[in-house]
mmCIF file of C-alpha atoms in Angstrom:
data_model
loop_
_atom_site.group_PDB
_atom_site.id
_atom_site.type_symbol
_atom_site.label_atom_id
_atom_site.label_comp_id
_atom_site.label_asym_id
_atom_site.label_seq_id
_atom_site.Cartn_x
_atom_site.Cartn_y
_atom_site.Cartn_z
ATOM 1 C CA MET W 865 7.803 -3.049 8.569
ATOM 2 C CA ARG W 866 11.545 -1.992 8.527
ATOM 3 C CA VAL W 867 10.396 1.625 9.136
ATOM 4 C CA MET W 868 8.161 0.539 11.985
ATOM 5 C CA TYR W 869 11.083 -1.522 13.564
ATOM 6 C CA ASP W 870 13.372 1.492 13.132
ATOM 7 C CA TYR W 871 10.723 3.608 14.867
ATOM 8 C CA GLY W 872 10.071 1.034 17.697
ATOM 9 C CA LEU W 873 6.322 0.651 16.988
ATOM 10 C CA VAL W 874 5.967 -2.959 16.068
ATOM 11 C CA GLU W 875 4.721 -3.981 19.608
ATOM 12 C CA LYS W 876 2.186 -0.990 19.526
ATOM 13 C CA LEU W 877 1.121 -2.446 16.189
ATOM 14 C CA GLU W 878 0.553 -5.840 17.645
ATOM 15 C CA GLU W 879 -1.161 -4.461 20.601
ATOM 16 C CA ALA W 880 -3.658 -2.594 18.027
ATOM 17 C CA GLY W 881 -4.434 -6.011 16.489
ATOM 18 C CA ALA W 882 -1.791 -6.586 13.760
ATOM 19 C CA VAL W 883 -1.847 -10.141 12.636
ATOM 20 C CA LYS W 884 1.373 -12.058 11.470
ATOM 21 C CA VAL W 885 0.881 -13.637 7.975
ATOM 22 C CA GLU W 886 2.513 -16.830 7.342
ATOM 23 C CA ALA W 887 1.562 -17.357 3.586
ATOM 24 C CA HIS W 888 -0.108 -15.776 0.721
ATOM 25 C CA ILE W 889 -2.276 -18.390 -0.928
ATOM 26 C CA LEU W 890 -3.834 -18.240 -4.613
ATOM 27 C CA HIS W 891 -7.051 -20.270 -5.083
ATOM 28 C CA ARG W 892 -8.966 -21.060 -8.279
ATOM 29 C CA TYR W 893 -12.081 -19.109 -8.144
ATOM 30 C CA SER W 894 -14.485 -21.995 -9.161
ATOM 31 C CA ASP W 895 -13.491 -24.855 -6.786
ATOM 32 C CA GLY W 896 -10.976 -23.217 -4.194
ATOM 33 C CA GLU W 897 -8.195 -25.364 -5.466
ATOM 34 C CA ILE W 898 -4.892 -24.143 -4.434
ATOM 35 C CA ILE W 899 -2.885 -22.708 -7.222
ATOM 36 C CA ALA W 900 0.472 -21.461 -5.333
ATOM 37 C CA THR W 901 1.471 -20.616 -1.889
ATOM 38 C CA ARG W 902 4.037 -17.919 -1.392
ATOM 39 C CA PRO W 903 5.737 -18.098 2.223
ATOM 40 C CA ALA W 904 5.407 -14.724 4.274
ATOM 41 C CA SER W 905 6.637 -14.120 7.923
ATOM 42 C CA ASN W 906 8.977 -17.049 8.256
ATOM 43 C CA TRP W 907 10.425 -16.696 4.890
ATOM 44 C CA SER W 908 10.849 -12.914 5.012
ATOM 45 C CA MET W 909 12.181 -13.149 8.485
ATOM 46 C CA LYS W 910 14.810 -15.501 7.414
ATOM 47 C CA SER W 911 15.567 -13.598 4.230
ATOM 48 C CA PHE W 912 15.374 -10.026 5.406
ATOM 49 C CA GLY W 913 14.910 -9.976 9.115
ATOM 50 C CA LEU W 914 11.468 -8.691 8.993
ATOM 51 C CA PRO W 915 7.993 -10.479 9.418
ATOM 52 C CA TRP W 916 4.869 -9.828 7.452
ATOM 53 C CA TYR W 917 1.938 -8.376 9.200
ATOM 54 C CA ALA W 918 -1.589 -7.414 8.180
ATOM 55 C CA ILE W 919 -3.426 -4.654 10.020
ATOM 56 C CA HIS W 920 -6.751 -2.750 9.845
ATOM 57 C CA ARG W 921 -6.082 0.585 8.345
ATOM 58 C CA ALA W 922 -7.770 2.490 10.969
ATOM 59 C CA ASP W 923 -5.590 0.639 13.639
ATOM 60 C CA TYR W 924 -2.545 1.483 11.662
ATOM 61 C CA HIS W 925 -3.592 5.169 11.585
ATOM 62 C CA GLN W 926 -4.387 5.329 15.254
ATOM 63 C CA VAL W 927 -0.864 4.027 16.209
ATOM 64 C CA LEU W 928 0.922 6.625 13.962
ATOM 65 C CA PHE W 929 -1.467 9.345 15.172
ATOM 66 C CA GLU W 930 -0.818 8.456 18.853
ATOM 67 C CA GLU W 931 3.230 8.307 18.149
ATOM 68 C CA ALA W 932 3.045 11.680 16.508
ATOM 69 C CA ILE W 933 1.209 13.434 19.353
ATOM 70 C CA ARG W 934 3.748 11.700 21.635
ATOM 71 C CA LEU W 935 6.493 13.414 19.661
ATOM 72 C CA GLY W 936 5.011 16.861 20.041
ATOM 73 C CA VAL W 937 3.199 17.199 16.604
ATOM 74 C CA ASP W 938 0.628 19.829 16.648
ATOM 75 C CA MET W 939 -2.069 18.127 14.849
ATOM 76 C CA ARG W 940 -5.084 20.135 13.458
ATOM 77 C CA LEU W 941 -7.819 18.155 11.917
ATOM 78 C CA HIS W 942 -10.769 19.477 9.745
ATOM 79 C CA CYS W 943 -8.648 22.353 8.046
ATOM 80 C CA ASN W 944 -10.011 22.758 4.578
ATOM 81 C CA ILE W 945 -7.288 24.043 2.204
ATOM 82 C CA SER W 946 -8.065 26.929 -0.207
ATOM 83 C CA SER W 947 -4.778 27.291 -1.817
ATOM 84 C CA ILE W 948 -1.161 26.845 -1.679
ATOM 85 C CA ASP W 949 1.653 29.219 -2.596
ATOM 86 C CA CYS W 950 4.907 27.245 -3.295
ATOM 87 C CA GLY W 951 6.972 30.430 -3.627
ATOM 88 C CA SER W 952 6.253 31.622 -0.200
ATOM 89 C CA SER W 953 5.544 28.090 1.480
ATOM 90 C CA THR W 954 2.320 29.410 2.680
ATOM 91 C CA VAL W 955 -0.942 27.481 3.050
ATOM 92 C CA VAL W 956 -4.407 29.393 2.949
ATOM 93 C CA LEU W 957 -7.415 27.661 4.673
ATOM 94 C CA ASP W 958 -10.946 28.448 3.620
ATOM 95 C CA THR W 959 -11.363 30.400 6.768
ATOM 96 C CA GLY W 960 -8.758 32.871 5.210
ATOM 97 C CA GLU W 961 -6.171 31.752 7.811
ATOM 98 C CA GLN W 962 -2.675 31.554 6.407
ATOM 99 C CA ILE W 963 -0.054 29.177 7.668
ATOM 100 C CA CYS W 964 3.721 29.720 6.713
ATOM 101 C CA ALA W 965 6.280 26.864 7.180
ATOM 102 C CA ASP W 966 9.679 25.901 6.273
ATOM 103 C CA VAL W 967 8.368 22.876 4.227
ATOM 104 C CA ILE W 968 5.008 22.009 2.822
ATOM 105 C CA VAL W 969 4.464 18.250 2.382
ATOM 106 C CA GLY W 970 1.232 17.211 0.437
ATOM 107 C CA ALA W 971 0.340 13.927 1.924
ATOM 108 C CA ASP W 972 -3.237 14.687 0.586
ATOM 109 C CA GLY W 973 -3.848 11.615 -1.539
ATOM 110 C CA LEU W 974 -5.256 10.804 -4.867
ATOM 111 C CA TRP W 975 -7.046 13.917 -5.332
ATOM 112 C CA SER W 976 -4.344 16.217 -3.977
ATOM 113 C CA ILE W 977 -4.556 19.803 -4.047
ATOM 114 C CA THR W 978 -0.746 20.264 -3.486
ATOM 115 C CA ARG W 979 -0.067 18.355 -6.746
ATOM 116 C CA GLY W 980 -1.874 20.914 -8.726
ATOM 117 C CA GLN W 981 -0.081 23.605 -7.203
ATOM 118 C CA ILE W 982 3.412 22.083 -7.846
ATOM 119 C CA LEU W 983 2.538 20.994 -11.603
ATOM 120 C CA GLU W 984 1.637 23.563 -14.266
ATOM 121 C CA ASP W 985 -0.654 21.112 -15.842
ATOM 122 C CA GLN W 986 -2.902 19.229 -13.327
ATOM 123 C CA ALA W 987 -2.330 15.402 -13.492
ATOM 124 C CA SER W 988 -5.802 13.564 -12.978
ATOM 125 C CA PRO W 989 -6.550 10.097 -11.949
ATOM 126 C CA THR W 990 -8.190 7.871 -14.742
ATOM 127 C CA GLU W 991 -10.612 4.916 -14.354
ATOM 128 C CA THR W 992 -9.272 1.386 -14.681
ATOM 129 C CA GLY W 993 -12.758 -0.289 -15.228
ATOM 130 C CA ASP W 994 -12.653 -2.124 -12.038
ATOM 131 C CA LEU W 995 -14.107 -1.307 -8.634
ATOM 132 C CA ALA W 996 -13.601 -2.992 -5.222
ATOM 133 C CA TYR W 997 -16.116 -3.967 -2.702
ATOM 134 C CA ARG W 998 -14.857 -3.758 0.825
ATOM 135 C CA ALA W 999 -16.366 -5.144 4.072
ATOM 136 C CA VAL W 1000 -15.335 -6.866 7.320
ATOM 137 C CA ILE W 1001 -16.981 -10.086 8.888
ATOM 138 C CA PRO W 1002 -16.595 -10.905 12.521
ATOM 139 C CA ARG W 1003 -14.950 -14.446 12.875
ATOM 140 C CA SER W 1004 -17.615 -15.315 15.209
ATOM 141 C CA GLN W 1005 -20.245 -15.204 12.549
ATOM 142 C CA VAL W 1006 -18.348 -17.663 10.351
ATOM 143 C CA GLU W 1007 -17.688 -19.923 13.113
ATOM 144 C CA GLY W 1008 -21.359 -19.873 13.845
ATOM 145 C CA LEU W 1009 -22.042 -21.601 10.342
ATOM 146 C CA ASN W 1010 -20.623 -24.762 11.997
ATOM 147 C CA ASP W 1011 -19.255 -25.739 8.403
ATOM 148 C CA PRO W 1012 -16.139 -28.129 8.752
ATOM 149 C CA CYS W 1013 -15.168 -27.183 5.278
ATOM 150 C CA LEU W 1014 -14.364 -23.700 6.443
ATOM 151 C CA GLU W 1015 -12.042 -24.941 9.271
ATOM 152 C CA PRO W 1016 -8.932 -24.567 7.069
ATOM 153 C CA LEU W 1017 -9.733 -20.850 6.400
ATOM 154 C CA LEU W 1018 -10.698 -20.210 9.953
ATOM 155 C CA ALA W 1019 -7.317 -21.705 11.149
ATOM 156 C CA GLY W 1020 -5.773 -18.310 10.163
ATOM 157 C CA GLY W 1021 -1.951 -17.658 9.277
ATOM 158 C CA ALA W 1022 -2.588 -16.938 5.742
ATOM 159 C CA SER W 1023 -3.989 -14.214 3.272
ATOM 160 C CA ARG W 1024 -6.084 -15.871 0.534
ATOM 161 C CA PHE W 1025 -6.799 -14.706 -2.907
ATOM 162 C CA TRP W 1026 -9.445 -16.305 -5.266
ATOM 163 C CA LEU W 1027 -8.339 -15.638 -8.858
ATOM 164 C CA GLY W 1028 -11.287 -15.419 -11.338
ATOM 165 C CA PRO W 1029 -11.853 -13.953 -14.808
ATOM 166 C CA GLY W 1030 -12.273 -10.314 -14.586
ATOM 167 C CA GLY W 1031 -12.308 -10.431 -10.772
ATOM 168 C CA LEU W 1032 -10.480 -11.131 -7.425
ATOM 169 C CA CYS W 1033 -11.349 -11.814 -3.971
ATOM 170 C CA VAL W 1034 -9.073 -11.214 -0.971
ATOM 171 C CA LEU W 1035 -9.574 -12.584 2.585
ATOM 172 C CA TYR W 1036 -7.317 -12.029 5.554
ATOM 173 C CA TYR W 1037 -7.683 -11.467 9.377
ATOM 174 C CA VAL W 1038 -7.237 -8.277 11.141
ATOM 175 C CA ARG W 1039 -7.768 -7.232 14.885
ATOM 176 C CA LYS W 1040 -6.194 -10.275 16.318
ATOM 177 C CA GLU W 1041 -7.772 -12.539 14.079
ATOM 178 C CA SER W 1042 -11.258 -11.398 15.259
ATOM 179 C CA LEU W 1043 -12.430 -10.051 12.087
ATOM 180 C CA PHE W 1044 -11.898 -11.118 8.347
ATOM 181 C CA ASN W 1045 -11.214 -8.177 5.862
ATOM 182 C CA VAL W 1046 -12.637 -8.833 2.665
ATOM 183 C CA ALA W 1047 -12.112 -7.120 -0.576
ATOM 184 C CA LEU W 1048 -13.793 -8.187 -3.866
ATOM 185 C CA VAL W 1049 -12.805 -6.543 -7.341
ATOM 186 C CA ARG W 1050 -15.186 -6.746 -9.910
ATOM 187 C CA PRO W 1051 -15.904 -4.848 -13.317
ATOM 188 C CA ASP W 1052 -16.884 -1.167 -12.537
ATOM 189 C CA GLU W 1053 -20.497 -0.148 -13.161
ATOM 190 C CA LEU W 1054 -20.547 3.203 -11.247
ATOM 191 C CA LEU W 1055 -21.236 6.269 -13.533
ATOM 192 C CA PRO W 1056 -18.314 8.090 -14.679
ATOM 193 C CA GLY W 1057 -17.159 10.512 -12.241
ATOM 194 C CA VAL W 1058 -18.737 8.598 -9.210
ATOM 195 C CA TYR W 1059 -15.837 7.131 -7.074
ATOM 196 C CA THR W 1060 -17.436 5.865 -4.150
ATOM 197 C CA SER W 1061 -20.914 4.354 -3.113
ATOM 198 C CA HIS W 1062 -22.756 2.214 -0.802
ATOM 199 C CA GLY W 1063 -22.503 -1.309 -1.901
ATOM 200 C CA ASP W 1064 -25.351 -3.693 -2.407
ATOM 201 C CA ILE W 1065 -24.807 -6.858 -0.469
ATOM 202 C CA GLN W 1066 -26.845 -9.077 -2.831
ATOM 203 C CA GLU W 1067 -24.978 -7.576 -5.773
ATOM 204 C CA LEU W 1068 -21.752 -8.613 -3.869
ATOM 205 C CA ARG W 1069 -23.113 -12.307 -3.390
ATOM 206 C CA ASP W 1070 -24.177 -12.555 -7.051
ATOM 207 C CA THR W 1071 -20.795 -11.702 -8.134
ATOM 208 C CA VAL W 1072 -19.499 -14.742 -6.525
ATOM 209 C CA LYS W 1073 -22.476 -17.055 -7.306
ATOM 210 C CA ASP W 1074 -20.234 -19.408 -9.307
ATOM 211 C CA TRP W 1075 -17.231 -19.361 -7.144
ATOM 212 C CA ASP W 1076 -15.581 -21.711 -4.442
ATOM 213 C CA PRO W 1077 -18.598 -22.733 -2.034
ATOM 214 C CA ARG W 1078 -16.528 -21.888 0.988
ATOM 215 C CA LEU W 1079 -15.913 -18.358 -0.260
ATOM 216 C CA LYS W 1080 -19.624 -17.892 -0.850
ATOM 217 C CA ALA W 1081 -20.487 -19.118 2.720
ATOM 218 C CA ILE W 1082 -18.170 -16.548 4.197
ATOM 219 C CA ILE W 1083 -19.567 -13.740 1.983
ATOM 220 C CA SER W 1084 -22.881 -14.789 3.106
ATOM 221 C CA CYS W 1085 -22.081 -13.452 6.634
ATOM 222 C CA ILE W 1086 -21.683 -10.033 5.405
ATOM 223 C CA ASP W 1087 -24.766 -8.368 6.928
ATOM 224 C CA GLY W 1088 -23.632 -4.906 7.664
ATOM 225 C CA GLU W 1089 -22.444 -1.802 5.605
ATOM 226 C CA VAL W 1090 -20.397 -2.446 2.635
ATOM 227 C CA SER W 1091 -18.703 0.112 0.397
ATOM 228 C CA LYS W 1092 -17.626 0.203 -3.052
ATOM 229 C CA TRP W 1093 -14.579 2.158 -4.476
ATOM 230 C CA LYS W 1094 -13.583 2.785 -7.921
ATOM 231 C CA LEU W 1095 -10.098 1.755 -8.789
ATOM 232 C CA LEU W 1096 -8.202 4.532 -10.264
ATOM 233 C CA GLN W 1097 -4.710 5.109 -11.755
ATOM 234 C CA MET W 1098 -2.408 7.828 -12.693
ATOM 235 C CA SER W 1099 0.634 8.192 -15.042
ATOM 236 C CA GLU W 1100 4.058 8.914 -13.486
ATOM 237 C CA LEU W 1101 4.503 12.569 -12.650
ATOM 238 C CA LYS W 1102 7.255 14.784 -14.014
ATOM 239 C CA SER W 1103 7.967 16.164 -10.754
ATOM 240 C CA TRP W 1104 7.076 15.885 -6.992
ATOM 241 C CA THR W 1105 8.706 19.087 -5.782
ATOM 242 C CA ARG W 1106 8.536 22.875 -6.224
ATOM 243 C CA GLY W 1107 10.527 25.263 -4.139
ATOM 244 C CA CYS W 1108 9.999 24.133 -0.392
ATOM 245 C CA THR W 1109 6.832 22.039 -1.308
ATOM 246 C CA VAL W 1110 6.957 18.262 -1.864
ATOM 247 C CA LEU W 1111 4.494 15.317 -2.370
ATOM 248 C CA VAL W 1112 4.556 11.929 -0.762
ATOM 249 C CA GLY W 1113 2.191 8.815 -1.027
ATOM 250 C CA ASP W 1114 -0.831 8.631 -3.360
ATOM 251 C CA SER W 1115 -0.642 12.422 -4.126
ATOM 252 C CA CYS W 1116 2.530 11.454 -6.435
ATOM 253 C CA HIS W 1117 2.360 7.671 -6.987
ATOM 254 C CA PRO W 1118 -1.068 6.232 -6.427
ATOM 255 C CA THR W 1119 -1.169 2.403 -6.937
ATOM 256 C CA LEU W 1120 -3.687 -0.083 -7.718
ATOM 257 C CA PRO W 1121 -3.845 -2.509 -4.689
ATOM 258 C CA TYR W 1122 -2.739 -5.862 -6.092
ATOM 259 C CA LEU W 1123 0.810 -5.615 -4.849
ATOM 260 C CA ALA W 1124 -0.399 -4.416 -1.312
ATOM 261 C CA GLN W 1125 2.379 -1.921 -1.123
ATOM 262 C CA GLY W 1126 0.509 1.389 -1.330
ATOM 263 C CA ALA W 1127 0.678 2.199 2.378
ATOM 264 C CA ALA W 1128 4.267 0.892 2.506
ATOM 265 C CA MET W 1129 5.639 3.010 -0.193
ATOM 266 C CA ALA W 1130 3.791 6.121 1.434
ATOM 267 C CA VAL W 1131 5.505 5.274 4.845
ATOM 268 C CA GLU W 1132 8.721 4.790 3.300
ATOM 269 C CA ASP W 1133 8.326 8.184 1.636
ATOM 270 C CA GLY W 1134 7.852 9.837 4.927
ATOM 271 C CA ALA W 1135 10.642 8.132 6.583
ATOM 272 C CA VAL W 1136 12.969 8.992 3.790
ATOM 273 C CA LEU W 1137 11.967 12.596 3.893
ATOM 274 C CA GLY W 1138 12.264 12.823 7.640
ATOM 275 C CA ALA W 1139 15.735 11.383 7.461
ATOM 276 C CA LEU W 1140 16.723 13.680 5.093
ATOM 277 C CA LEU W 1141 15.280 16.918 6.609
ATOM 278 C CA GLY W 1142 16.531 15.615 10.029
ATOM 279 C CA HIS W 1143 20.282 15.379 8.669
ATOM 280 C CA LEU W 1144 19.782 18.970 7.185
ATOM 281 C CA VAL W 1145 18.783 20.439 10.484
ATOM 282 C CA LYS W 1146 21.831 18.620 12.291
ATOM 283 C CA SER W 1147 24.476 18.864 9.737
ATOM 284 C CA PRO W 1148 27.642 20.505 11.263
ATOM 285 C CA VAL W 1149 28.736 21.211 7.621
ATOM 286 C CA ILE W 1150 25.878 23.471 6.578
ATOM 287 C CA ASP W 1151 25.727 26.983 8.013
ATOM 288 C CA PRO W 1152 22.604 27.372 10.193
ATOM 289 C CA THR W 1153 22.148 30.911 8.611
ATOM 290 C CA THR W 1154 21.664 29.369 5.143
ATOM 291 C CA ARG W 1155 20.132 26.011 5.996
ATOM 292 C CA HIS W 1156 16.734 26.877 4.717
ATOM 293 C CA SER W 1157 17.959 27.706 1.109
ATOM 294 C CA HIS W 1158 19.247 23.951 0.813
ATOM 295 C CA VAL W 1159 15.529 22.753 1.388
ATOM 296 C CA PRO W 1160 14.757 22.648 -2.332
ATOM 297 C CA ALA W 1161 18.063 20.591 -2.884
ATOM 298 C CA VAL W 1162 16.909 18.290 -0.289
ATOM 299 C CA LEU W 1163 13.737 17.576 -1.654
ATOM 300 C CA SER W 1164 14.973 16.973 -4.878
ATOM 301 C CA LEU W 1165 17.246 14.307 -3.289
ATOM 302 C CA TYR W 1166 14.224 12.747 -1.771
ATOM 303 C CA GLU W 1167 12.646 12.635 -5.131
ATOM 304 C CA SER W 1168 15.646 11.118 -6.822
ATOM 305 C CA LEU W 1169 15.549 8.412 -4.337
ATOM 306 C CA ARG W 1170 11.911 7.670 -4.305
ATOM 307 C CA LYS W 1171 10.677 8.177 -7.743
ATOM 308 C CA SER W 1172 12.056 5.021 -9.493
ATOM 309 C CA ARG W 1173 11.323 2.794 -6.614
ATOM 310 C CA THR W 1174 7.867 3.730 -6.294
ATOM 311 C CA THR W 1175 7.355 3.582 -10.094
ATOM 312 C CA ARG W 1176 8.590 -0.041 -10.197
ATOM 313 C CA SER W 1177 5.970 -0.775 -7.455
ATOM 314 C CA VAL W 1178 3.099 0.770 -9.340
ATOM 315 C CA GLN W 1179 4.085 -1.066 -12.623
ATOM 316 C CA ALA W 1180 4.255 -4.286 -10.592
ATOM 317 C CA ALA W 1181 0.775 -3.910 -9.332
ATOM 318 C CA ALA W 1182 -0.523 -3.376 -12.894
ATOM 319 C CA GLN W 1183 0.928 -6.518 -13.886
ATOM 320 C CA ILE W 1184 -0.349 -8.428 -11.010
ATOM 321 C CA LYS W 1185 -3.673 -7.464 -11.847
ATOM 322 C CA THR W 1186 -3.487 -8.905 -15.264
ATOM 323 C CA MET W 1187 -2.088 -12.246 -13.671
ATOM 324 C CA TYR W 1188 -5.138 -12.291 -11.227
ATOM 325 C CA GLN W 1189 -7.818 -11.694 -13.595
ATOM 326 C CA LEU W 1190 -6.874 -13.921 -16.507
ATOM 327 C CA LYS W 1191 -9.842 -15.815 -18.146
ATOM 328 C CA ASP W 1192 -10.347 -19.454 -18.113
ATOM 329 C CA GLY W 1193 -8.000 -21.206 -20.685
ATOM 330 C CA ALA W 1194 -4.484 -21.950 -21.903
ATOM 331 C CA GLU W 1195 -3.111 -18.645 -20.548
ATOM 332 C CA SER W 1196 -4.422 -19.042 -17.024
ATOM 333 C CA GLU W 1197 -3.572 -22.735 -17.060
ATOM 334 C CA ALA W 1198 0.093 -21.620 -17.858
ATOM 335 C CA ARG W 1199 0.097 -19.131 -15.066
ATOM 336 C CA ASP W 1200 -0.934 -21.680 -12.681
ATOM 337 C CA ARG W 1201 1.735 -24.050 -13.642
ATOM 338 C CA THR W 1202 4.297 -21.422 -13.485
ATOM 339 C CA LEU W 1203 3.279 -20.034 -10.101
ATOM 340 C CA GLY W 1204 2.974 -23.496 -8.590
ATOM 341 C CA GLY W 1205 6.240 -24.551 -9.696
ATOM 342 C CA ILE W 1206 8.235 -21.472 -7.998
ATOM 343 C CA ASP W 1207 11.284 -22.331 -5.673
ATOM 344 C CA TRP W 1208 11.039 -19.708 -3.064
ATOM 345 C CA CYS W 1209 14.682 -20.484 -1.958
ATOM 346 C CA GLU W 1210 16.154 -19.690 -5.480
ATOM 347 C CA TRP W 1211 17.286 -15.935 -5.183
ATOM 348 C CA SER W 1212 17.885 -15.344 -8.666
ATOM 349 C CA GLY W 1213 14.555 -16.670 -9.820
ATOM 350 C CA LYS W 1214 12.992 -14.671 -12.357
ATOM 351 C CA CYS W 1215 9.211 -15.711 -12.872
ATOM 352 C CA GLU W 1216 7.421 -13.580 -15.496
ATOM 353 C CA TRP W 1217 4.828 -12.640 -13.104
ATOM 354 C CA LYS W 1218 6.068 -10.004 -10.318
ATOM 355 C CA TRP W 1219 3.943 -11.874 -7.545
ATOM 356 C CA GLY W 1220 6.212 -14.849 -8.025
ATOM 357 C CA ASN W 1221 9.481 -13.188 -9.151
ATOM 358 C CA VAL W 1222 11.822 -14.031 -6.047
ATOM 359 C CA GLN W 1223 14.532 -11.421 -7.073
ATOM 360 C CA PHE W 1224 11.894 -8.710 -7.578
ATOM 361 C CA LEU W 1225 10.363 -9.513 -4.041
ATOM 362 C CA ARG W 1226 13.859 -9.549 -2.726
ATOM 363 C CA GLU W 1227 14.508 -6.062 -3.938
ATOM 364 C CA LEU W 1228 11.109 -4.772 -2.858
ATOM 365 C CA TRP W 1229 10.852 -6.250 0.629
ATOM 366 C CA GLY W 1230 14.517 -6.488 1.592
ATOM 367 C CA PHE W 1231 15.475 -2.888 0.693
ATOM 368 C CA ASP W 1232 16.443 -0.462 3.380
ATOM 369 C CA SER W 1233 15.173 2.900 2.177
ATOM 370 C CA VAL W 1234 16.369 4.973 5.040
ATOM 371 C CA ALA W 1235 19.881 3.586 5.021
ATOM 372 C CA GLU W 1236 20.116 4.703 1.580
ATOM 373 C CA ALA W 1237 18.785 8.079 2.319
ATOM 374 C CA ASN W 1238 21.332 8.504 4.935
ATOM 375 C CA ASP W 1239 24.252 7.382 2.605
ATOM 376 C CA VAL W 1240 23.064 9.748 -0.208
ATOM 377 C CA PHE W 1241 22.815 12.737 2.100
ATOM 378 C CA HIS W 1242 26.351 12.355 3.556
ATOM 379 C CA ASN W 1243 27.693 11.871 0.089
ATOM 380 C CA TRP W 1244 25.764 15.160 -1.002
ATOM 381 C CA VAL W 1245 27.033 17.134 2.180
ATOM 382 C CA GLY W 1246 30.543 15.682 1.346
ATOM 383 C CA SER W 1247 30.442 17.023 -1.958
ATOM 384 C CA MET W 1248 29.658 20.425 -0.810
ATOM 385 C CA ASP W 1249 32.279 20.350 1.934
ATOM 386 C CA ARG W 1250 34.851 19.475 -0.847
ATOM 387 C CA GLU W 1251 33.754 22.390 -2.949
#
């Protein structure tokens, strides 16, 4: 959210349907009993000066797209890339057209073509054994059940997580609380190499047949299309840059969804890269006739700033997956006691689980990535000036 505030886009996000989240609530899968409540917007506002929002990804994309157009970006869609020449900073489309640029930014996701051009050995995603069902449910359909037991869930203000053995269900509002967004994680039964598929509603319902009756009631309202996505992971890359070509987002640090920071890390990448390149263009210290020769060094600065932070985020998401999916027994009971006893005002708190580690969350959410980039660039230019 800090980047969105810096860009002046928070009001547009709200107009697009972003919902302020006041709490993240963990429920026991079988009976819905609350395990722990982690404060969100009010707590983060007091702690970091920033609230917590949830937004439908399509709405988020639309806001960013419209802002890019307003700023004069020449947006070309439906262009399939055939190859990238990092040495000459040239992209070749499947039509044969060649596009040359000062910088090539590979924001092309998990199956990045750019990544394969930067690295000599192609790094490929691997399967985790989990898949996620995704669906949306109109609030009106849930209200139509006229079930008093559902009123606390309909009240809004919280993202809710049902923790089960080998599974997880997440429920939160989007689009001004008119839609529930649902994500259900379960063991992967798709064939190897099949990464997305149309989902079976009955299979989804059967997955939660022994879960909280309130959750089953909400899931019963799904009557439209559902999709399932294989959850994938990838080892840390040895490099994100080559010449004037650079990676951002899922192309270089894909993460599992359990920390809910994948989009946030990608947006930070873009903001940091933009800040550094903007400083390079405007710097009075650097001779304009040699400016382009400094692009690889600036891209290396970007990588040095982002790599360790995003790696910590990826590793935390993997650890939280384990926390969410513990089997019934002594270990899950100990988890529940630990999370239920967290003091959210204790800044030095070091819970073993990153979900409840206040010190880790403070570093994650309270960090100003652009301010750090500004300082690092000016120190770098200053060292050049002293030479």
